[in-house]
Coordinates of C-alpha atoms and ligand atoms in Angstrom, one line a residue:
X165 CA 130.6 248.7 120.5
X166 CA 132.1 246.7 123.0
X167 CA 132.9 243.1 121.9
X168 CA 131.1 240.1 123.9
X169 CA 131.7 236.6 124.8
X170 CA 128.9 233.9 124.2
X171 CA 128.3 230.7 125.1
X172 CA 126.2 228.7 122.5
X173 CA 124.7 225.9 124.1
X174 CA 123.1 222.7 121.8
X175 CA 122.8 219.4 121.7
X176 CA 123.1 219.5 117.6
X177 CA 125.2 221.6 115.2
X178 CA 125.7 221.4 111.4
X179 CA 127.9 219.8 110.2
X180 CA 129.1 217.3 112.3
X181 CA 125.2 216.2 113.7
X182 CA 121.9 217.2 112.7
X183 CA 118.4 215.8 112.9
X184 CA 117.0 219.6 111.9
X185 CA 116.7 222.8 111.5
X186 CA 118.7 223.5 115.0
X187 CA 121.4 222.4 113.9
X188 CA 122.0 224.5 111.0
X189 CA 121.0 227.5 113.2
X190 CA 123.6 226.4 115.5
X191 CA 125.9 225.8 113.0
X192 CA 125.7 228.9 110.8
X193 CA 124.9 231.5 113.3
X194 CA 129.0 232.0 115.2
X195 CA 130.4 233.0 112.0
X196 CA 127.6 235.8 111.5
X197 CA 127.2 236.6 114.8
X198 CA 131.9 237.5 114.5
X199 CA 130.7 240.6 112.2
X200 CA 128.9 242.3 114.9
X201 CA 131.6 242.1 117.3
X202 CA 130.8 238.7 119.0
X203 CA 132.8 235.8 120.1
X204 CA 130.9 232.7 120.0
X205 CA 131.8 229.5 121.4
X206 CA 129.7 226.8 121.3
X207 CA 129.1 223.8 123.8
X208 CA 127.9 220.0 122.4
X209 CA 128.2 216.8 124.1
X210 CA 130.8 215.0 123.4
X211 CA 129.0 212.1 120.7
X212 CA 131.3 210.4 118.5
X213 CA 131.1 212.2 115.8
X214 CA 131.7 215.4 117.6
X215 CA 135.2 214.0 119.2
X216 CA 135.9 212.6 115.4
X217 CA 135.6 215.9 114.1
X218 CA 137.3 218.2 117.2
X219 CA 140.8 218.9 115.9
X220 CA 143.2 220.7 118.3
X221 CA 141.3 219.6 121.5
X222 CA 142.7 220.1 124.8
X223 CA 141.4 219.6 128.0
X224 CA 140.1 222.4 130.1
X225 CA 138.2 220.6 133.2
X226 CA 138.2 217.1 134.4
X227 CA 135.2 216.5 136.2
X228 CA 134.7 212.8 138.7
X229 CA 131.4 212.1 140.0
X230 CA 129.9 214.2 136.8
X231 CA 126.3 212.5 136.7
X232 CA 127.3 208.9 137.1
X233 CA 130.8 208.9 135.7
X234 CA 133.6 211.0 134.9
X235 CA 134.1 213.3 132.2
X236 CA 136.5 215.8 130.8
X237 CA 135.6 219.2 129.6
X238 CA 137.5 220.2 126.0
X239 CA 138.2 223.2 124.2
X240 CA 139.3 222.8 120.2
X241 CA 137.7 223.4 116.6
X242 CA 135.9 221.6 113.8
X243 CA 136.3 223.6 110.4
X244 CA 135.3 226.7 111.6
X245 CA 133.3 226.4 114.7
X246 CA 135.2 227.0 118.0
X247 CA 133.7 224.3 120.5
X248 CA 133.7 222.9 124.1
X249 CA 132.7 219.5 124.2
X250 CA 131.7 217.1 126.8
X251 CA 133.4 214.3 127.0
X252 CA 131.3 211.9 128.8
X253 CA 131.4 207.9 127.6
X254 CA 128.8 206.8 130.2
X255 CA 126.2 209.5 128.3
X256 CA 127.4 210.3 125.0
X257 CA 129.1 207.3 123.3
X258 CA 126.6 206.0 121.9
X259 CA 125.7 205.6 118.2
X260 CA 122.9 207.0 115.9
X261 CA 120.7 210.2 117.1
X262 CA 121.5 212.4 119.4
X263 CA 118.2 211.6 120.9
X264 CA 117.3 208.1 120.6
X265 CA 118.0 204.5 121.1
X266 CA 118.4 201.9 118.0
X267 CA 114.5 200.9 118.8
X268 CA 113.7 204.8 118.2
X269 CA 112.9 205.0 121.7
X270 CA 114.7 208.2 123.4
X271 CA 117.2 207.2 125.5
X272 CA 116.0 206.3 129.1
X273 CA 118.7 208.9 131.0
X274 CA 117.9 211.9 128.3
X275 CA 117.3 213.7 131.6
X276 CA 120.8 213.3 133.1
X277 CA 122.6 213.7 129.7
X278 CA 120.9 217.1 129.1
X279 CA 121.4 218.0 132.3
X280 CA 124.7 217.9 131.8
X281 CA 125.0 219.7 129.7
X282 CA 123.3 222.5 131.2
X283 CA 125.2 222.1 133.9
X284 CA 128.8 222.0 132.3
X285 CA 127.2 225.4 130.7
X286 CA 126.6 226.8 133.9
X287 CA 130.2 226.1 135.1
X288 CA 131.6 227.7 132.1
X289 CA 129.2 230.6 132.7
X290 CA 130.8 230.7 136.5
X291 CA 134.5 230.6 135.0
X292 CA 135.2 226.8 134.9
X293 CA 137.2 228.2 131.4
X294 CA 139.3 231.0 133.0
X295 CA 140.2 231.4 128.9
X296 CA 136.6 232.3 127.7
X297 CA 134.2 234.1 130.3
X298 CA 131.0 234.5 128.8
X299 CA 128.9 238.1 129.0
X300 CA 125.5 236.0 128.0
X301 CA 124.9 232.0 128.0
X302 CA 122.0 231.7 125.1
X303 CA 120.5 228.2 125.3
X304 CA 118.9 226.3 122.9
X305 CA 115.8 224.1 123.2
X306 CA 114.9 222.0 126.3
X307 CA 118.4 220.1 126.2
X308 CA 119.8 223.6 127.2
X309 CA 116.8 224.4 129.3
X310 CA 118.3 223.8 133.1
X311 CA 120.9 226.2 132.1
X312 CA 119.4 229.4 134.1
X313 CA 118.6 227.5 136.6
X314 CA 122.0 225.7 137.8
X315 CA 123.0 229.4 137.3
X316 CA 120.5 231.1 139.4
X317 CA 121.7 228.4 142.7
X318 CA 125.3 230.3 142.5
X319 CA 126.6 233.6 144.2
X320 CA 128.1 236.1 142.7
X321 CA 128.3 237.6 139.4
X322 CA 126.7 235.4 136.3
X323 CA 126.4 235.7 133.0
X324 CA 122.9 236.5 131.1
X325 CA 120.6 234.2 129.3
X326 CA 119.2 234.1 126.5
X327 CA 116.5 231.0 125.9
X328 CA 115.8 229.8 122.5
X329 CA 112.2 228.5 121.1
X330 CA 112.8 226.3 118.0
X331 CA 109.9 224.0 118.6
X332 CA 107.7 224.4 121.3
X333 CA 106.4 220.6 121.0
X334 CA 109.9 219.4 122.6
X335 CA 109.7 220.1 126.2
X336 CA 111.6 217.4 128.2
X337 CA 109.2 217.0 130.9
X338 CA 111.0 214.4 133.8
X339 CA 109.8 212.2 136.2
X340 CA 110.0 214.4 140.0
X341 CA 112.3 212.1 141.2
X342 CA 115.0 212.3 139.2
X343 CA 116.0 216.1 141.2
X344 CA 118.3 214.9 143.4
X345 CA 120.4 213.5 140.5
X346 CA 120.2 216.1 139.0
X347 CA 121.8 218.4 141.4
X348 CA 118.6 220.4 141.7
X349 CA 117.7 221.3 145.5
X350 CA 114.0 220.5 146.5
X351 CA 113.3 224.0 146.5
X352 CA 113.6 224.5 143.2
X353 CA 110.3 222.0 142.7
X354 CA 108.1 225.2 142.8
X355 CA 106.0 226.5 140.4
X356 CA 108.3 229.5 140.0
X357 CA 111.0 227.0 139.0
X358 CA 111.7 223.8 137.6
X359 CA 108.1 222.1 138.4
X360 CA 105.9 221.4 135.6
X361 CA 102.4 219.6 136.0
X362 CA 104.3 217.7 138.5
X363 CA 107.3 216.9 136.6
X364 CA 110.4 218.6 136.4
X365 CA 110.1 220.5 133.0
X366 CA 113.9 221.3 131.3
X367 CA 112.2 223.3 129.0
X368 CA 109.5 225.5 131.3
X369 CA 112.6 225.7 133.7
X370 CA 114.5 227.9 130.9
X371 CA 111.4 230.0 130.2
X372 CA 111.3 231.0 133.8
X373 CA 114.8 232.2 134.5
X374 CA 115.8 233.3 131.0
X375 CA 116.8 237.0 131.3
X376 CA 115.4 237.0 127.4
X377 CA 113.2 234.3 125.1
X378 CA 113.5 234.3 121.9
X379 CA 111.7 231.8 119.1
X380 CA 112.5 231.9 115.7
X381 CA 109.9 233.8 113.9
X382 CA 107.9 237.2 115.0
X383 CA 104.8 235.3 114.4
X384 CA 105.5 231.7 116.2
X385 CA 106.7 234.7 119.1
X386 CA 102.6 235.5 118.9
X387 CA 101.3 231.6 118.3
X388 CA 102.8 230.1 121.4
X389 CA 101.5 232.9 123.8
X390 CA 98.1 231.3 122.7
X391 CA 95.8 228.4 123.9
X392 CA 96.4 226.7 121.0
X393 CA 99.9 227.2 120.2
X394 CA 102.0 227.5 123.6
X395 CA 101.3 223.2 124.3
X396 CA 100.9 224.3 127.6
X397 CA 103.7 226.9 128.2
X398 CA 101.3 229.8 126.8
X399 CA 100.3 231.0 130.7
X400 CA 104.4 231.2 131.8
X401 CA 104.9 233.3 128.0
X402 CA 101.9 235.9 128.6
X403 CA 103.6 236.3 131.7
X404 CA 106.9 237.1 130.6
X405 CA 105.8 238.4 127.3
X406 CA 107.6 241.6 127.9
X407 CA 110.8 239.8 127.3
X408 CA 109.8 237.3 124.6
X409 CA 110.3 238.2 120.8
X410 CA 110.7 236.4 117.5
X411 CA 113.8 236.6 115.2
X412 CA 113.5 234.5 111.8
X413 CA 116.3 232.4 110.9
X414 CA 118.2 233.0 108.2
X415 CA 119.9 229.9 105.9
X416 CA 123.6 229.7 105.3
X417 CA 124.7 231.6 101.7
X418 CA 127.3 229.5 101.6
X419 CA 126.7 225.8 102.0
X420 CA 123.4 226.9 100.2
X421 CA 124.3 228.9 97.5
X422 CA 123.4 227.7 93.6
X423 CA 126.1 229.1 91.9
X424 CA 129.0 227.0 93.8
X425 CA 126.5 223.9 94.9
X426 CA 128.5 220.5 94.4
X427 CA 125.6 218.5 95.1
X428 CA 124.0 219.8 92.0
X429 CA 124.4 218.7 88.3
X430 CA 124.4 221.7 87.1
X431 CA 125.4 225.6 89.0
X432 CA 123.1 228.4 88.0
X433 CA 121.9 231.9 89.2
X434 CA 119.4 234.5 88.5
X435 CA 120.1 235.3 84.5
X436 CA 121.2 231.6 84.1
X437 CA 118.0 229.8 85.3
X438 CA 117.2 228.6 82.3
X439 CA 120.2 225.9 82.6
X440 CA 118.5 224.5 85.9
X441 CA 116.4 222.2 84.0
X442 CA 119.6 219.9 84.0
X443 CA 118.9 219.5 87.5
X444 CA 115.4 218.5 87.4
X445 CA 116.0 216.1 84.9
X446 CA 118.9 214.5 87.5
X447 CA 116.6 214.7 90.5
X448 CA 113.7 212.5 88.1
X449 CA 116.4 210.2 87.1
X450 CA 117.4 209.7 90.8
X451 CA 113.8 209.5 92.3
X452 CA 112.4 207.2 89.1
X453 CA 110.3 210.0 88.1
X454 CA 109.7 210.1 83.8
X455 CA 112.6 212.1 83.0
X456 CA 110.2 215.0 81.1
X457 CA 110.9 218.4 81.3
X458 CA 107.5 220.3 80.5
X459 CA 105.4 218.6 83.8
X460 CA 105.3 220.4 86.9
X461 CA 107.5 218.8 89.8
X462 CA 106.7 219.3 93.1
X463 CA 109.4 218.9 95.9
X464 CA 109.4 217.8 99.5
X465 CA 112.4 217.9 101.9
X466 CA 111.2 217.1 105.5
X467 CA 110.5 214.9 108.4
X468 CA 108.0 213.0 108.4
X469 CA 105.7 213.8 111.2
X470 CA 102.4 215.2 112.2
X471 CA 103.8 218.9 112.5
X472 CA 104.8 218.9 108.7
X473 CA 101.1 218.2 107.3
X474 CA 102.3 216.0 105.1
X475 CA 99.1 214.3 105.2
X476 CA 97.5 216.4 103.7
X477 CA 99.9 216.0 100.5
X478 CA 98.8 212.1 100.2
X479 CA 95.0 213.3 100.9
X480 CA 95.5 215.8 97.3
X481 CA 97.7 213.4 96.2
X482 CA 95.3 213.0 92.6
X483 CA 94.7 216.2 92.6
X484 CA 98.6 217.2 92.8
X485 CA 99.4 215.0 90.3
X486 CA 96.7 216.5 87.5
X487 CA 97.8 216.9 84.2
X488 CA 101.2 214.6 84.7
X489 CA 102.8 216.3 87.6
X490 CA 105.1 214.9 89.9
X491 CA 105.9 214.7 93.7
X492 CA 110.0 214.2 94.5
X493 CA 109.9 213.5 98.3
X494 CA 113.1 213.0 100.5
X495 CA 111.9 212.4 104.2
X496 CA 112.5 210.3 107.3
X497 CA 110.5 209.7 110.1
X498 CA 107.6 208.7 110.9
X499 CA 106.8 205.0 110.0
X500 CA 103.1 205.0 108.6
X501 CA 103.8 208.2 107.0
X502 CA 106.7 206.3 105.4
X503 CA 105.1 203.7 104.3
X504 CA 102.0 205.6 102.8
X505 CA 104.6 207.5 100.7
X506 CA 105.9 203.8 99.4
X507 CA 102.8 203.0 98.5
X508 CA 102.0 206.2 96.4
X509 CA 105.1 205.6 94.5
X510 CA 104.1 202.3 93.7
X511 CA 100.3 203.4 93.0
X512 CA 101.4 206.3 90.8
X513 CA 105.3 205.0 88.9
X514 CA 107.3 207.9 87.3
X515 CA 105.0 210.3 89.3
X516 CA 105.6 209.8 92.8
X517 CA 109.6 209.3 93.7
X518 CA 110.6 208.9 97.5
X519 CA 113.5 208.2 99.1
X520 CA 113.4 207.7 103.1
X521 CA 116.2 208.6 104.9
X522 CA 118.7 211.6 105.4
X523 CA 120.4 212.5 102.3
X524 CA 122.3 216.2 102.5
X525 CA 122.9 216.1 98.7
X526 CA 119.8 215.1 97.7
X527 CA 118.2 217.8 99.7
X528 CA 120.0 220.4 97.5
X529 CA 119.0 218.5 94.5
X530 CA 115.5 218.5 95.2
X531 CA 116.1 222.4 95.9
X532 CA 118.0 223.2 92.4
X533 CA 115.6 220.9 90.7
X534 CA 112.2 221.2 92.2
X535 CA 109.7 223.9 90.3
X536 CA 107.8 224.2 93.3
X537 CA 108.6 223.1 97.0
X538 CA 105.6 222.1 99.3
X539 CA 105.7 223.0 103.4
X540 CA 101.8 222.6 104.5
X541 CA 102.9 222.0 107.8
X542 CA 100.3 222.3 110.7
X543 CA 102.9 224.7 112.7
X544 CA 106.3 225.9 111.7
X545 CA 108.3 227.8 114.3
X546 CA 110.3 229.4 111.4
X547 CA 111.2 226.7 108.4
X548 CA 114.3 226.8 106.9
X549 CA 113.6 224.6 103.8
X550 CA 111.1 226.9 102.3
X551 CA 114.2 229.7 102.4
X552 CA 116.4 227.3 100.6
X553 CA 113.4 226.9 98.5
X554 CA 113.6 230.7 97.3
X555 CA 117.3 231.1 97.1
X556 CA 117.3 227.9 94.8
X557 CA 114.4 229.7 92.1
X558 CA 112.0 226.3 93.6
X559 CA 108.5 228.3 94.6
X560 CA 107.8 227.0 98.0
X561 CA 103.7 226.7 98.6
X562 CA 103.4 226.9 102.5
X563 CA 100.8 226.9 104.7
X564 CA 100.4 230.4 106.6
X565 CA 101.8 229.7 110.5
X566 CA 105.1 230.9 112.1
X567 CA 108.1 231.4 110.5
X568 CA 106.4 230.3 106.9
X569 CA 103.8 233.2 107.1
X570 CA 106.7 235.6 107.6
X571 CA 109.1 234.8 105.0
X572 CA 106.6 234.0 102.3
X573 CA 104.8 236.6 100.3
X574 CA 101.9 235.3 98.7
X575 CA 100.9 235.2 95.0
X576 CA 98.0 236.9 95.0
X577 CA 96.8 239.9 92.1
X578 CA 98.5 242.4 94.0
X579 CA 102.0 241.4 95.6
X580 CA 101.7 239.7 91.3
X581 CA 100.9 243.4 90.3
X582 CA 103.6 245.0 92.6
X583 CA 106.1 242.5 91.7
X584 CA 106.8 241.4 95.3
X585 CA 105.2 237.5 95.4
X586 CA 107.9 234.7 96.5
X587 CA 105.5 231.8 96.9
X588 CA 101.8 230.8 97.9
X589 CA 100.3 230.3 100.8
X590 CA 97.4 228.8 102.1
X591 CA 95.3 229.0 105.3
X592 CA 93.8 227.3 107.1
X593 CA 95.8 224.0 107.2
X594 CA 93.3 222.3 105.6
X595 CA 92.5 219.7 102.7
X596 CA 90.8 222.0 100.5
X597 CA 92.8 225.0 100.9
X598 CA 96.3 223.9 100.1
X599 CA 94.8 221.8 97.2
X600 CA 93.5 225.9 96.0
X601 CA 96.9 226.7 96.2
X602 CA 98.7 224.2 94.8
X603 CA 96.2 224.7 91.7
X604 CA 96.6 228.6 92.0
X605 CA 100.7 227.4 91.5
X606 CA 100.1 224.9 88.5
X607 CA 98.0 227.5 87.0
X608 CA 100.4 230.4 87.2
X609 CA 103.5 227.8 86.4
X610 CA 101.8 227.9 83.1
X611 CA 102.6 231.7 82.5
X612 CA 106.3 231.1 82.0
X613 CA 106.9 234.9 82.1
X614 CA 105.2 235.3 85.4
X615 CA 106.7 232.2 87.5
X616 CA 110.0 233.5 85.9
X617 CA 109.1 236.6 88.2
X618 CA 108.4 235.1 91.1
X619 CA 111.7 232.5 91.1
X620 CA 113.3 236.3 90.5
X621 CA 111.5 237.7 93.7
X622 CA 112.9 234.5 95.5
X623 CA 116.4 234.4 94.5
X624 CA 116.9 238.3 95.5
X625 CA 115.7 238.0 98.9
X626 CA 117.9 238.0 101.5
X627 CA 117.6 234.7 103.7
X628 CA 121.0 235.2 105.0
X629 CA 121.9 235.1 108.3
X630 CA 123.2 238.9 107.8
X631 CA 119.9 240.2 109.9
X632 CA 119.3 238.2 112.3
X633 CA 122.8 238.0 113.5
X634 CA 122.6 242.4 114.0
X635 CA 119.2 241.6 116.1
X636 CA 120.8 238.9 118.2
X637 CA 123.7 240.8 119.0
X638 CA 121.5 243.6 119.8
X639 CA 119.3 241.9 122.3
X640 CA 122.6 240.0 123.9
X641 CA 123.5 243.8 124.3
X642 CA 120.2 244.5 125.5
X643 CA 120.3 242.2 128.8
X644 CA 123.5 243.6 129.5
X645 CA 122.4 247.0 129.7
X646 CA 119.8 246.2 132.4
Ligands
LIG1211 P1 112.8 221.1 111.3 O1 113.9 221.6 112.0 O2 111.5 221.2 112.0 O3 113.0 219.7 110.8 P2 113.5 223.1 109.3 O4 112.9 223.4 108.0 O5 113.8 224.2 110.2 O6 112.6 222.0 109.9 O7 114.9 222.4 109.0 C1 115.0 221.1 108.4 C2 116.5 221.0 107.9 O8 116.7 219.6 107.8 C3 116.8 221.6 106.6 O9 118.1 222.0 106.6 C4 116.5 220.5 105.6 O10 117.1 220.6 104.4 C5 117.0 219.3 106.4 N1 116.3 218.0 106.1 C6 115.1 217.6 106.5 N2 114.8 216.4 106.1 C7 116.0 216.0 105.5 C8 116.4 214.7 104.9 N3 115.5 213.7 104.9 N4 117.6 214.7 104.4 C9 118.4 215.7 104.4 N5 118.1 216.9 104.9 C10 116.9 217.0 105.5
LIG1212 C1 112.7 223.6 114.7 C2 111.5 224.0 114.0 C3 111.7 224.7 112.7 C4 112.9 225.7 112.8 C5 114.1 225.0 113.4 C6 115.3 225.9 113.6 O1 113.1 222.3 114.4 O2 110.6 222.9 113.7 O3 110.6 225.4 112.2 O4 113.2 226.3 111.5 O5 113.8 224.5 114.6 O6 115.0 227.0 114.4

């Protein structure tokens, strides 16, 4: 097999910045992707705590009159990603998210700071790197969207591209007159390019000129070429659906791996899970929960917004907490959500423990310590806490959409029978459906023996990123070949 060059393009990567799942895709997939024969470098903009953590740096490109300013391409490491970074004062040196202002608002020149980044892609793509030539360019999200199309204005030989899905309801749709900033020529405002219901639409842009589009579960591959589920994008994906598929993430076996987990009190594995209850009896201490061992606890590691259905959790809420159980939620984002949360805790003490914010250890402590993990979300391109979930013996209960329908086998008498189940699920995303499985779980937690099975099932899986990587490599080897 002949080795290839890629060019990882995101505007997040774990561990240096993260808001979600991307970033641990972005973060975990290079090293996976070296066993089946591919070089990966990966290109973020250059925020401060990307330049903090770049060791080795050296410049490849200066650039003047790059989107309002000047900027200066680098090449270096962090641990063990190989990177190029952007670095771009005017657009990146700012603190907090990647995404938005203090106020929460996103920043008002998202549109020029993306494009950048698509563009510096594209320039690397055309052999701005002379070093590092990439065979295929595989972009990530809206933020990497333009990338295909900056391409597609050049002559001569290019690279391939790959467009990657993680979450559909992230577009970056701009206002039209923004193109001549961004170094898009008025005849790429067609439908067959960058236009979008008028706007100029990073995301639809990259759907259109991708050589390949990938999202990040088989089943999410089917939802967004619906009405329902494509927000709008569903009529361009039918279109192309020859060259769409769905490849399911996979979690990193090594920052999430029980048996050598820091962030726990106490390491355990398959034949030793009987020592985890150490760890539920930290994660009640931490989250004010009644530090008892024989009530069900129900975990939560999420953001807070619509898609995660969390909603529905405060709406069961009683219900959940039956018989003494208890609800340990970590979360951070939306503001009502937030505050409903408080108020539970406060309505229901040493039941309901919340803390708001981002908290990496505590989101391996609620995994290792957790009996059950709830994702009800409304969609879920794939999910990656549910996986962590399953490798940490917690029995995630997930609604059944995307990615969470195809990692989760259901509980139910046969896949008990056949000794397969992982989890319950629950469909449709309703009130009174997830409160039948949440009841199906407390019921069968009861049967020691049997939830002993099922945190088995889990634990033996294989959520790594060992699949996935062999399909990626084969489809980057796929565009190649035609
Ligand atoms: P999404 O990307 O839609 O947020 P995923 O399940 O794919 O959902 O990924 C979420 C990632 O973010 C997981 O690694 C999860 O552990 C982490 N995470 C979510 N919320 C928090 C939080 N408040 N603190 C720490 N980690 C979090
Ligand atoms: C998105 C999705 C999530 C997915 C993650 C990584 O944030 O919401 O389902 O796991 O991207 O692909």
């Amino acid at each position: 097999m002949r080795p290839l060059n890629v060019l990882s393009v995101t505007s997040e990567i774990f561990p240096i910045i993260k808001t979600g799942g991307l970033a641990d895709v972005a973060g975990a997939l290079p090293s996976a992707l070296a066993l089946e024969d591919v070089t990966v470098i990966t290109l973020v903009p250059g925020y401060p705590a990307v330049l903090k953590a770049l060791e080795g740096s050296r410049v490849v490109h200066h650039y003047s009159g790059f989107f309002g300013g000047t900027a200066s391409l680098l090449s270096g490491r962090a641990g063990d990603l190989d990177l190029f970074v952007i670095d771009a004062p005017h657009l990146y040196d700012r603190p907090g998210s990647p995404y938005l202002a203090p106020d929460g608002q996103d920043w008002p020149d998202n549109a020029r700071r993306f494009a950048a980044l698509a563009r510096t892609a594209a320039d690397i793509g055309l052999g701005l790197a002379p070093g590092f030539v990439p065979d295929v360019i595989h972009a990530h999200d809206w933020q990497a969207g333009l990338v295909p199309i900056y391409l597609s204005l050049a002559e001569g030989p290019r690279p391939a591209t790959v467009m990657t899905i993680h979450n559909i309801a992230f577009q970056g749709a701009f206002p039209a007159y923004l193109l001549f900033e961004l170094g898009l020529p008025a005849s790429t405002f067609t439908i067959d390019g960058v236009e979008y219901y008028g706007q100029i639409g990073f995301l639809k842009a990259g759907l259109q000129h991708a050589d390949r589009i990938t999202t990040v579960s088989p089943t999410y591959a089917k939802e967004i070429q619906t009405l329902g589920g494509g927000m709008g994008l569903d009529g361009l994906l039918r279109v192309r659906s020859g060259v769409v598929s769905g490849i399911l993430n996979g979690i990193d076996d090594k920052v999430w791996d029980p048996e050598t987990d820091t962030y726990l009190e106490q390491t355990y594995n398959r034949d030793t899970l009987n020592t985890r209850i150490a760890n539920k009896t930290a994660l009640q201490r931490r989250l004010g929960l009644s530090q008892n061992p024989d009530v069900l606890l129900f975990g939560v590691v999420s953001r807070l917004s619509e898609q995660k259905g969390l909603d529905l959790v405060l709406a069961g809420l009683t219900r959940l907490l039956a018989d003494g159980a208890q609800l340990a939620l970590l979360g951070s984002g939306d503001r009502i959500l937030e505050d409903s949360f408080q108020a539970a805790s406060i309505a229901h003490p040493g039941q309901v423990g919340c803390f708001f914010g981002y908290d990496e250890g505590l989101a391996h402590l609620v995994q290792g310590g957790s009996d059950a993990l709830l994702v009800p979300s409304r969609f879920e391109p794939c999910g990656l806490t549910q996986l962590c979930a399953m490798r940490y013996g917690s029995i995630p209960i997930v609604s059944r959409v995307g990615g969470l329908a195809d990692t989760v086998i259901d509980a139910n008498e046969m896949a008990i029978a056949t000794g397969v189940a992982t989890g319950f699920q629950f469909a449709p995303v309703s009130l009174s459906s997830f409160t039948d499985a949440f009841q199906r779980a407390t019921k069968l937690w009861r049967d020691t023996e049997a939830w002993r099975r099922l945190q088995h099932n889990g634990m033996s899986a294989d959520v790594s990123w060992r699949r996935p990587a062999k399909q990626y490599a084969a489809l980057y080897r796929s565009c190649l070949s035609t």
